Amino acid sequence: MAQLDTREKLGILADAAKYDASCASSGTSKRNSVGGKGIGSTEGMGICHAYAPDGRCISLLKILLTNSCIFDCHYCINRKSSNVRRARFTAQEVVNLTLAFYKRNYIEGLFLSSGIIASSNYTMEQLVEVARSLREDHDFRGYIHLKTIPDADPELVQKAGLYADRVSINVELPTAPGLKRLAPEKSVGQIEGAMAGMKGAIEDGRDAKKKYKSAPSFAPAGQSTQMIVGADAATDSDIVAKASTLYDRFSLRRVYYSAFSPIPDASAVLPLQRPPLMREHRLYQSDWLMRFYGFKPDEVVSAAGDDGMLPLDIDPKLAWALKFREYFPVDVNKATKEQLLRVPGLGTKAVSRILSSRRFRTFTLDDVARLTVSVAKIRPFIVTSDWRPTLLTDKADLKRWIKPEKSQMELFAA
Ligand code: SF4
């Protein structure tokens, strides 16, 4: 590898990390350096949250230790057979960079991943060493997210949780045949075994903390994973079902979706085009339906078409409501929380406002309109003191009525 300076390495290794979507920093414990002890903080003041135009969080220093890899996953730009410029940081260089960026208030923490250098164990040791040095040598109290290597020694993988706020183990693809085809050196058994081990370690850590206040925190922001969308033939229904299984079995905090990006010199087994970014967005919306709106996975799946794909032109909650019109209209002044959460266009905050306010007043359509972005979307599905939709939910073309199709304006009309 040619000798590169730190700036050049940073250019290569920050760019190589952009394909990883799972870098959000929510849900960890609060730490700060009030009283002049330590350095950094996971709290709001002085932390800049920035988002790339495609919605990804960029407020962490998000880099790879190296983009060299001995594996050859077809979808990955850093795979062994890829013709990209390689670079590698030492653990000490990553520590220095993190501290330098943090002191300038550019970042709120570190998201560190890596290609597999010599072996999975060696790579994992290096990743853990960065986090160890930040925490123990520099008393760093900012956020650390480590991407772990599933086939490394389980003890090493779990050591990551001693220093990191969040750990993630990428499941990569939604189906076992997809993983076998596109990442032949990885296996579902290894990945899920590592997730199960981490789940156990997180639970043990929580139990210890309950018993002894002085017990060290273990991955307080839990574990997450990432699935690549659109690199194989898995449908949205497959993806939703897989995500739900992962949440249940491994108590994951988040499942992130990353729309497959075509890469230079791509393998012939990959599609030539990236899936629409809207597909990734619809999957995130379906994830919210399960986590915050009380939808069961099979209900989300039932919003998909016969091809197993969620519609791209409308959100999954509206798609579900249009298919299951017998549940509507819902009386805003009487309905249960569960019923209100099913109304397209009513978010969790709006539902809370309705529930807390309706003890003192009766909601009109205008009152509901003030709680939502589009009253046109809601009207067919609700009853208020001054509004009752007349057979609107029976309209065959209800979807077009709610969301008129866009047409190109006539440019040269008389
Ligand atoms: S192991 Fe990770 S870095 Fe290496 S080729 Fe596979 S996805 Fe890319």
Short mmCIF file of C-alpha atoms and ligand atoms in Angstrom, two decimals:
data_model
loop_
_atom_site.label_atom_id
_atom_site.label_comp_id
_atom_site.label_asym_id
_atom_site.label_seq_id
_atom_site.Cartn_x
_atom_site.Cartn_y
_atom_site.Cartn_z
CA MET A 1 0.00 0.00 0.00
CA ALA A 2 1.43 3.39 -0.99
CA GLN A 3 2.28 5.80 1.83
CA LEU A 4 -0.66 8.16 2.30
CA ASP A 5 -0.99 11.05 4.68
CA THR A 6 -3.85 11.23 7.19
CA ARG A 7 -5.93 13.58 5.05
CA GLU A 8 -5.73 11.23 2.03
CA LYS A 9 -6.60 8.24 4.18
CA LEU A 10 -9.52 10.12 5.65
CA GLY A 11 -10.79 10.94 2.16
CA ILE A 12 -10.71 7.28 1.14
CA LEU A 13 -11.97 5.73 4.38
CA ALA A 14 -14.75 8.22 5.07
CA ASP A 15 -15.98 7.80 1.50
CA ALA A 16 -15.86 4.01 1.81
CA ALA A 17 -18.01 4.16 4.95
CA LYS A 18 -20.86 6.06 3.31
CA TYR A 19 -22.57 2.83 2.24
CA ASP A 20 -23.33 1.99 5.84
CA ALA A 21 -26.69 3.42 6.91
CA SER A 22 -26.75 2.22 10.50
CA CYS A 23 -25.08 5.15 12.21
CA ALA A 24 -27.86 6.92 14.12
CA SER A 25 -26.95 7.74 17.69
CA SER A 26 -30.25 7.50 19.51
CA GLY A 27 -30.99 5.81 22.78
CA THR A 28 -27.75 5.71 24.73
CA SER A 29 -27.17 6.74 28.35
CA LYS A 30 -26.30 10.32 29.24
CA ARG A 31 -22.68 11.15 29.95
CA ASN A 32 -20.92 14.46 30.08
CA SER A 33 -17.76 16.16 31.17
CA VAL A 34 -19.37 18.59 33.63
CA GLY A 35 -16.99 19.29 36.49
CA GLY A 36 -13.97 19.11 34.23
CA LYS A 37 -13.83 15.32 34.31
CA GLY A 38 -13.12 13.55 31.06
CA ILE A 39 -13.80 14.76 27.57
CA GLY A 40 -16.90 14.68 25.35
CA SER A 41 -20.59 14.25 25.96
CA THR A 42 -23.51 12.29 24.54
CA GLU A 43 -25.95 15.08 25.36
CA GLY A 44 -27.46 17.73 23.11
CA MET A 45 -25.48 20.91 23.80
CA GLY A 46 -22.65 21.51 21.37
CA ILE A 47 -23.43 18.41 19.40
CA CYS A 48 -24.16 19.01 15.77
CA HIS A 49 -26.72 16.72 14.20
CA ALA A 50 -26.34 16.90 10.47
CA TYR A 51 -28.07 14.90 7.77
CA ALA A 52 -26.98 14.24 4.24
CA PRO A 53 -29.50 15.10 1.51
CA ASP A 54 -30.55 11.45 1.38
CA GLY A 55 -31.43 11.54 5.08
CA ARG A 56 -28.41 9.73 6.50
CA CYS A 57 -26.95 10.93 9.76
CA ILE A 58 -23.50 12.43 9.34
CA SER A 59 -22.91 13.87 12.77
CA LEU A 60 -20.52 11.11 13.73
CA LEU A 61 -17.01 10.67 12.45
CA LYS A 62 -17.96 7.77 10.24
CA ILE A 63 -14.97 5.90 8.89
CA LEU A 64 -13.52 2.51 8.17
CA LEU A 65 -10.34 1.36 9.82
CA THR A 66 -9.45 0.02 6.40
CA ASN A 67 -11.19 -0.57 3.09
CA SER A 68 -8.97 -3.59 2.36
CA CYS A 69 -10.75 -6.88 2.79
CA ILE A 70 -9.92 -10.54 2.41
CA PHE A 71 -13.61 -11.32 1.72
CA ASP A 72 -15.33 -10.95 -1.61
CA CYS A 73 -18.96 -10.00 -0.98
CA HIS A 74 -20.34 -9.17 -4.41
CA TYR A 75 -22.31 -6.06 -3.39
CA CYS A 76 -19.38 -4.41 -1.59
CA ILE A 77 -17.08 -1.83 -3.10
CA ASN A 78 -14.32 -2.87 -0.69
CA ARG A 79 -14.37 -6.55 -1.63
CA LYS A 80 -11.07 -8.28 -2.37
CA SER A 81 -11.57 -8.22 -6.14
CA SER A 82 -12.58 -4.55 -6.30
CA ASN A 83 -10.28 -2.14 -8.05
CA VAL A 84 -10.42 0.71 -5.54
CA ARG A 85 -7.69 2.74 -3.89
CA ARG A 86 -6.94 1.18 -0.50
CA ALA A 87 -5.97 2.83 2.74
CA ARG A 88 -5.61 1.83 6.36
CA PHE A 89 -5.58 3.69 9.64
CA THR A 90 -3.80 2.45 12.71
CA ALA A 91 -5.91 2.29 15.85
CA GLN A 92 -3.92 5.23 17.23
CA GLU A 93 -4.64 7.35 14.15
CA VAL A 94 -8.40 6.80 14.55
CA VAL A 95 -8.15 7.76 18.22
CA ASN A 96 -6.26 10.97 17.38
CA LEU A 97 -8.69 11.90 14.61
CA THR A 98 -11.73 11.32 16.81
CA LEU A 99 -10.34 13.50 19.57
CA ALA A 100 -9.32 16.24 17.13
CA PHE A 101 -12.75 16.32 15.44
CA TYR A 102 -14.51 16.18 18.77
CA LYS A 103 -12.58 19.07 20.25
CA ARG A 104 -13.56 21.18 17.23
CA ASN A 105 -17.20 20.21 17.79
CA TYR A 106 -17.51 18.72 14.31
CA ILE A 107 -18.89 15.43 15.58
CA GLU A 108 -20.78 13.89 18.45
CA GLY A 109 -18.92 10.62 18.36
CA LEU A 110 -17.42 7.86 16.29
CA PHE A 111 -18.92 5.24 14.02
CA LEU A 112 -16.22 2.72 13.19
CA SER A 113 -16.37 -0.20 10.81
CA SER A 114 -13.72 -2.07 8.86
CA GLY A 115 -12.93 -4.47 6.07
CA ILE A 116 -11.42 -7.73 7.26
CA ILE A 117 -7.66 -7.15 7.38
CA ALA A 118 -5.71 -10.33 8.11
CA SER A 119 -8.32 -12.31 9.96
CA SER A 120 -11.65 -11.58 11.59
CA ASN A 121 -10.07 -11.80 15.08
CA TYR A 122 -7.22 -9.43 14.26
CA THR A 123 -9.65 -6.89 12.79
CA MET A 124 -11.96 -7.12 15.77
CA GLU A 125 -9.00 -6.61 18.12
CA GLN A 126 -8.10 -3.40 16.28
CA LEU A 127 -11.65 -2.07 16.43
CA VAL A 128 -11.89 -2.82 20.14
CA GLU A 129 -8.49 -1.22 20.72
CA VAL A 130 -9.71 2.10 19.27
CA ALA A 131 -12.70 2.13 21.62
CA ARG A 132 -10.63 0.97 24.59
CA SER A 133 -8.02 3.64 24.07
CA LEU A 134 -10.66 6.38 23.67
CA ARG A 135 -12.43 5.35 26.86
CA GLU A 136 -9.51 4.28 29.07
CA ASP A 137 -6.56 6.37 27.90
CA HIS A 138 -8.52 9.56 27.11
CA ASP A 139 -11.66 9.21 29.24
CA PHE A 140 -13.72 9.89 26.11
CA ARG A 141 -17.41 10.26 27.00
CA GLY A 142 -18.79 10.82 23.52
CA TYR A 143 -20.75 8.29 21.54
CA ILE A 144 -19.10 5.20 20.06
CA HIS A 145 -20.75 2.81 17.63
CA LEU A 146 -18.67 -0.21 16.65
CA LYS A 147 -19.51 -2.47 13.77
CA THR A 148 -18.53 -5.96 14.86
CA ILE A 149 -17.29 -8.90 12.83
CA PRO A 150 -19.67 -11.84 13.31
CA ASP A 151 -17.15 -14.63 12.80
CA ALA A 152 -14.59 -13.17 15.21
CA ASP A 153 -14.11 -14.86 18.59
CA PRO A 154 -17.38 -14.26 20.55
CA GLU A 155 -15.34 -12.97 23.50
CA LEU A 156 -13.85 -10.27 21.31
CA VAL A 157 -17.22 -9.36 19.82
CA GLN A 158 -18.63 -9.00 23.30
CA LYS A 159 -15.65 -6.97 24.47
CA ALA A 160 -16.81 -4.32 22.01
CA GLY A 161 -19.88 -3.81 24.18
CA LEU A 162 -17.73 -2.81 27.16
CA TYR A 163 -16.55 0.32 25.39
CA ALA A 164 -19.17 1.08 22.74
CA ASP A 165 -22.58 2.67 23.24
CA ARG A 166 -24.00 0.68 20.38
CA VAL A 167 -22.77 -2.35 18.52
CA SER A 168 -24.09 -3.60 15.23
CA ILE A 169 -23.76 -6.84 13.38
CA ASN A 170 -24.92 -6.60 9.79
CA VAL A 171 -27.36 -9.26 8.66
CA GLU A 172 -26.58 -7.96 5.13
CA LEU A 173 -29.34 -9.67 3.11
CA PRO A 174 -32.91 -10.57 3.98
CA THR A 175 -32.82 -14.22 2.91
CA ALA A 176 -30.36 -17.08 3.44
CA PRO A 177 -30.14 -17.90 -0.31
CA GLY A 178 -29.45 -14.19 -1.00
CA LEU A 179 -26.61 -14.18 1.54
CA LYS A 180 -25.14 -17.40 0.16
CA ARG A 181 -25.19 -16.04 -3.36
CA LEU A 182 -23.88 -12.54 -2.71
CA ALA A 183 -21.68 -13.01 0.39
CA PRO A 184 -20.40 -16.59 0.06
CA GLU A 185 -17.94 -16.26 2.97
CA LYS A 186 -20.65 -15.26 5.43
CA SER A 187 -23.32 -17.44 6.96
CA VAL A 188 -26.68 -16.82 8.58
CA GLY A 189 -25.67 -19.11 11.47
CA GLN A 190 -22.56 -17.06 12.27
CA ILE A 191 -24.34 -13.72 12.01
CA GLU A 192 -27.34 -14.73 14.09
CA GLY A 193 -25.12 -16.60 16.59
CA ALA A 194 -23.15 -13.38 17.16
CA MET A 195 -26.40 -11.41 17.55
CA ALA A 196 -27.71 -13.92 20.09
CA GLY A 197 -24.42 -13.75 22.04
CA MET A 198 -24.57 -9.97 22.07
CA LYS A 199 -28.21 -10.01 23.19
CA GLY A 200 -27.27 -12.26 26.13
CA ALA A 201 -24.32 -10.05 27.07
CA ILE A 202 -26.48 -6.89 26.94
CA GLU A 203 -29.09 -8.51 29.19
CA ASP A 204 -26.41 -9.69 31.64
CA GLY A 205 -24.95 -6.19 31.68
CA ARG A 206 -28.37 -4.68 32.47
CA ASP A 207 -28.97 -7.19 35.28
CA ALA A 208 -25.56 -6.46 36.78
CA LYS A 209 -26.24 -2.72 36.62
CA LYS A 210 -29.53 -3.21 38.47
CA LYS A 211 -27.79 -5.14 41.25
CA TYR A 212 -24.62 -3.09 41.51
CA LYS A 213 -24.57 0.59 40.60
CA SER A 214 -20.84 0.39 40.02
CA ALA A 215 -21.14 -2.34 37.36
CA PRO A 216 -19.80 -1.12 34.00
CA SER A 217 -22.35 -0.14 31.34
CA PHE A 218 -22.52 -2.64 28.53
CA ALA A 219 -23.64 -1.35 25.10
CA PRO A 220 -26.29 0.95 26.66
CA ALA A 221 -27.69 1.85 23.23
CA GLY A 222 -28.14 -1.85 22.38
CA GLN A 223 -27.49 -3.52 19.07
CA SER A 224 -28.70 -2.79 15.58
CA THR A 225 -28.33 -4.26 12.13
CA GLN A 226 -28.52 -3.33 8.48
CA MET A 227 -30.09 -4.98 5.47
CA ILE A 228 -29.25 -4.19 1.88
CA VAL A 229 -32.37 -3.62 -0.18
CA GLY A 230 -32.57 -4.36 -3.88
CA ALA A 231 -29.37 -6.37 -4.38
CA ASP A 232 -31.25 -9.66 -4.53
CA ALA A 233 -34.79 -10.73 -5.39
CA ALA A 234 -36.18 -10.43 -1.83
CA THR A 235 -39.53 -8.64 -1.79
CA ASP A 236 -40.65 -6.01 0.71
CA SER A 237 -42.78 -8.71 2.35
CA ASP A 238 -39.64 -10.86 2.83
CA ILE A 239 -37.80 -7.88 4.28
CA VAL A 240 -40.57 -6.89 6.69
CA ALA A 241 -40.89 -10.50 7.89
CA LYS A 242 -37.13 -10.77 8.41
CA ALA A 243 -36.93 -7.46 10.27
CA SER A 244 -39.74 -8.50 12.57
CA THR A 245 -38.03 -11.81 13.35
CA LEU A 246 -34.79 -9.99 14.13
CA TYR A 247 -36.52 -7.55 16.48
CA ASP A 248 -38.21 -10.42 18.30
CA ARG A 249 -35.28 -12.81 18.56
CA PHE A 250 -32.43 -10.43 19.27
CA SER A 251 -34.14 -7.41 20.88
CA LEU A 252 -32.59 -5.11 18.30
CA ARG A 253 -32.94 -1.37 18.77
CA ARG A 254 -33.12 -0.72 15.05
CA VAL A 255 -33.06 -2.43 11.71
CA TYR A 256 -31.63 -0.08 9.08
CA TYR A 257 -32.22 -0.42 5.38
CA SER A 258 -29.70 0.55 2.78
CA ALA A 259 -30.77 0.75 -0.86
CA PHE A 260 -28.20 -1.14 -2.89
CA SER A 261 -25.87 1.19 -4.80
CA PRO A 262 -24.38 -0.08 -8.05
CA ILE A 263 -20.62 -0.14 -7.71
CA PRO A 264 -17.85 0.14 -10.32
CA ASP A 265 -16.75 -3.18 -11.90
CA ALA A 266 -19.79 -4.86 -10.40
CA SER A 267 -20.18 -8.60 -10.42
CA ALA A 268 -22.60 -10.03 -13.02
CA VAL A 269 -24.80 -11.45 -10.25
CA LEU A 270 -25.87 -7.94 -9.20
CA PRO A 271 -28.68 -5.87 -10.70
CA LEU A 272 -27.52 -3.03 -12.95
CA GLN A 273 -29.74 -0.40 -11.37
CA ARG A 274 -30.24 0.75 -7.82
CA PRO A 275 -33.75 0.36 -6.43
CA PRO A 276 -35.71 3.59 -5.98
CA LEU A 277 -34.70 5.37 -2.76
CA MET A 278 -38.44 5.60 -2.08
CA ARG A 279 -38.41 1.82 -1.53
CA GLU A 280 -35.98 2.29 1.36
CA HIS A 281 -38.25 5.06 2.71
CA ARG A 282 -41.37 2.87 2.51
CA LEU A 283 -39.56 0.13 4.43
CA TYR A 284 -38.64 2.60 7.16
CA GLN A 285 -42.30 3.66 7.31
CA SER A 286 -43.36 0.02 7.64
CA ASP A 287 -40.81 -0.35 10.44
CA TRP A 288 -42.46 2.59 12.25
CA LEU A 289 -45.88 1.03 11.79
CA MET A 290 -44.68 -2.06 13.67
CA ARG A 291 -42.76 -0.22 16.37
CA PHE A 292 -45.07 2.70 17.14
CA TYR A 293 -48.47 2.13 15.56
CA GLY A 294 -49.31 -1.37 16.77
CA PHE A 295 -49.27 -3.04 13.35
CA LYS A 296 -48.37 -6.73 13.27
CA PRO A 297 -45.84 -7.81 10.63
CA ASP A 298 -48.48 -9.74 8.68
CA GLU A 299 -50.69 -6.63 8.61
CA VAL A 300 -47.84 -4.61 7.07
CA VAL A 301 -47.24 -7.42 4.61
CA SER A 302 -50.94 -7.38 3.69
CA ALA A 303 -50.52 -3.74 2.58
CA ALA A 304 -48.15 -4.97 -0.15
CA GLY A 305 -49.35 -5.88 -3.63
CA ASP A 306 -49.58 -9.41 -5.06
CA ASP A 307 -45.89 -9.11 -5.99
CA GLY A 308 -44.97 -8.64 -2.32
CA MET A 309 -43.90 -5.02 -2.85
CA LEU A 310 -45.20 -2.02 -0.91
CA PRO A 311 -46.65 0.68 -3.16
CA LEU A 312 -44.19 3.49 -3.88
CA ASP A 313 -46.78 6.19 -4.55
CA ILE A 314 -48.56 6.01 -1.18
CA ASP A 315 -47.34 5.21 2.32
CA PRO A 316 -47.96 1.72 3.77
CA LYS A 317 -50.48 2.95 6.34
CA LEU A 318 -52.69 4.47 3.64
CA ALA A 319 -52.19 1.35 1.50
CA TRP A 320 -53.42 -0.78 4.42
CA ALA A 321 -56.41 1.48 5.08
CA LEU A 322 -57.44 1.42 1.43
CA LYS A 323 -57.37 -2.38 1.47
CA PHE A 324 -59.18 -2.78 4.78
CA ARG A 325 -61.90 -0.15 4.52
CA GLU A 326 -64.22 -2.08 6.84
CA TYR A 327 -62.26 -0.62 9.81
CA PHE A 328 -63.28 2.91 8.84
CA PRO A 329 -64.59 5.52 9.39
CA VAL A 330 -63.32 5.93 12.93
CA ASP A 331 -65.06 8.37 15.30
CA VAL A 332 -62.35 10.75 16.51
CA ASN A 333 -64.42 11.58 19.59
CA LYS A 334 -64.94 7.98 20.71
CA ALA A 335 -62.37 5.69 19.11
CA THR A 336 -59.67 3.86 21.07
CA LYS A 337 -56.01 4.79 20.78
CA GLU A 338 -55.40 1.66 18.68
CA GLN A 339 -58.17 2.64 16.24
CA LEU A 340 -56.94 6.23 15.94
CA LEU A 341 -53.39 5.08 15.25
CA ARG A 342 -54.69 3.26 12.17
CA VAL A 343 -56.07 6.43 10.57
CA PRO A 344 -53.88 7.49 7.63
CA GLY A 345 -52.36 10.90 8.31
CA LEU A 346 -52.73 10.76 12.09
CA GLY A 347 -49.33 10.47 13.75
CA THR A 348 -48.58 9.36 17.29
CA LYS A 349 -48.37 12.97 18.54
CA ALA A 350 -51.73 13.89 16.98
CA VAL A 351 -53.34 10.81 18.54
CA SER A 352 -51.96 11.74 21.98
CA ARG A 353 -53.31 15.29 21.58
CA ILE A 354 -56.75 13.97 20.61
CA LEU A 355 -56.87 11.55 23.52
CA SER A 356 -55.80 14.13 26.09
CA SER A 357 -58.03 16.96 24.73
CA ARG A 358 -61.25 15.18 23.98
CA ARG A 359 -62.08 14.82 27.67
CA PHE A 360 -62.76 18.56 27.65
CA ARG A 361 -64.03 19.21 24.13
CA THR A 362 -65.57 17.68 21.06
CA PHE A 363 -63.46 17.54 17.93
CA THR A 364 -64.68 19.07 14.67
CA LEU A 365 -63.07 18.46 11.28
CA ASP A 366 -61.23 21.78 11.56
CA ASP A 367 -59.80 20.73 14.92
CA VAL A 368 -58.43 17.57 13.37
CA ALA A 369 -57.14 19.53 10.36
CA ARG A 370 -54.94 21.55 12.72
CA LEU A 371 -53.23 18.34 13.84
CA THR A 372 -52.36 16.98 10.44
CA VAL A 373 -50.59 17.91 7.24
CA SER A 374 -53.37 16.83 4.88
CA VAL A 375 -56.99 16.79 5.95
CA ALA A 376 -57.94 15.53 2.48
CA LYS A 377 -56.11 12.30 3.27
CA ILE A 378 -57.90 11.85 6.59
CA ARG A 379 -61.47 12.89 5.71
CA PRO A 380 -62.62 9.58 4.22
CA PHE A 381 -61.49 7.69 7.29
CA ILE A 382 -62.90 9.71 10.20
CA VAL A 383 -66.12 10.93 11.77
CA THR A 384 -66.19 14.18 13.79
CA SER A 385 -69.01 16.19 15.37
CA ASP A 386 -69.59 18.02 12.06
CA TRP A 387 -68.31 15.53 9.50
CA ARG A 388 -69.39 12.08 8.42
CA PRO A 389 -68.07 10.71 5.12
CA THR A 390 -70.95 9.43 3.04
CA LEU A 391 -69.90 6.13 1.55
CA LEU A 392 -66.50 7.62 0.80
CA THR A 393 -64.77 4.49 1.94
CA ASP A 394 -66.78 2.54 -0.67
CA LYS A 395 -65.54 4.62 -3.55
CA ALA A 396 -63.68 2.37 -5.97
CA ASP A 397 -61.33 5.22 -6.93
CA LEU A 398 -60.72 6.40 -3.35
CA LYS A 399 -56.96 6.31 -3.83
CA ARG A 400 -57.16 8.71 -6.78
CA TRP A 401 -59.55 10.91 -4.81
CA ILE A 402 -57.07 11.19 -1.92
CA LYS A 403 -53.95 11.40 -4.00
CA PRO A 404 -54.70 12.66 -7.54
CA GLU A 405 -52.27 11.39 -10.13
CA LYS A 406 -49.77 13.99 -11.25
CA SER A 407 -49.82 14.95 -14.91
CA GLN A 408 -47.44 17.12 -16.91
CA MET A 409 -48.79 20.65 -17.42
CA GLU A 410 -49.57 21.69 -20.96
CA LEU A 411 -46.63 23.97 -21.81
CA PHE A 412 -47.94 25.49 -25.00
CA ALA A 413 -51.68 25.60 -24.37
CA ALA A 414 -53.52 28.46 -26.00
S1 SF4 B 1 -16.67 -8.52 4.70
FE1 SF4 B 1 -17.51 -6.45 4.75
S2 SF4 B 1 -15.91 -5.15 3.87
FE2 SF4 B 1 -15.40 -7.26 3.33
S3 SF4 B 1 -16.28 -7.55 1.31
FE3 SF4 B 1 -17.80 -8.27 2.78
S4 SF4 B 1 -19.12 -6.49 3.19
FE4 SF4 B 1 -17.24 -5.73 2.20
#
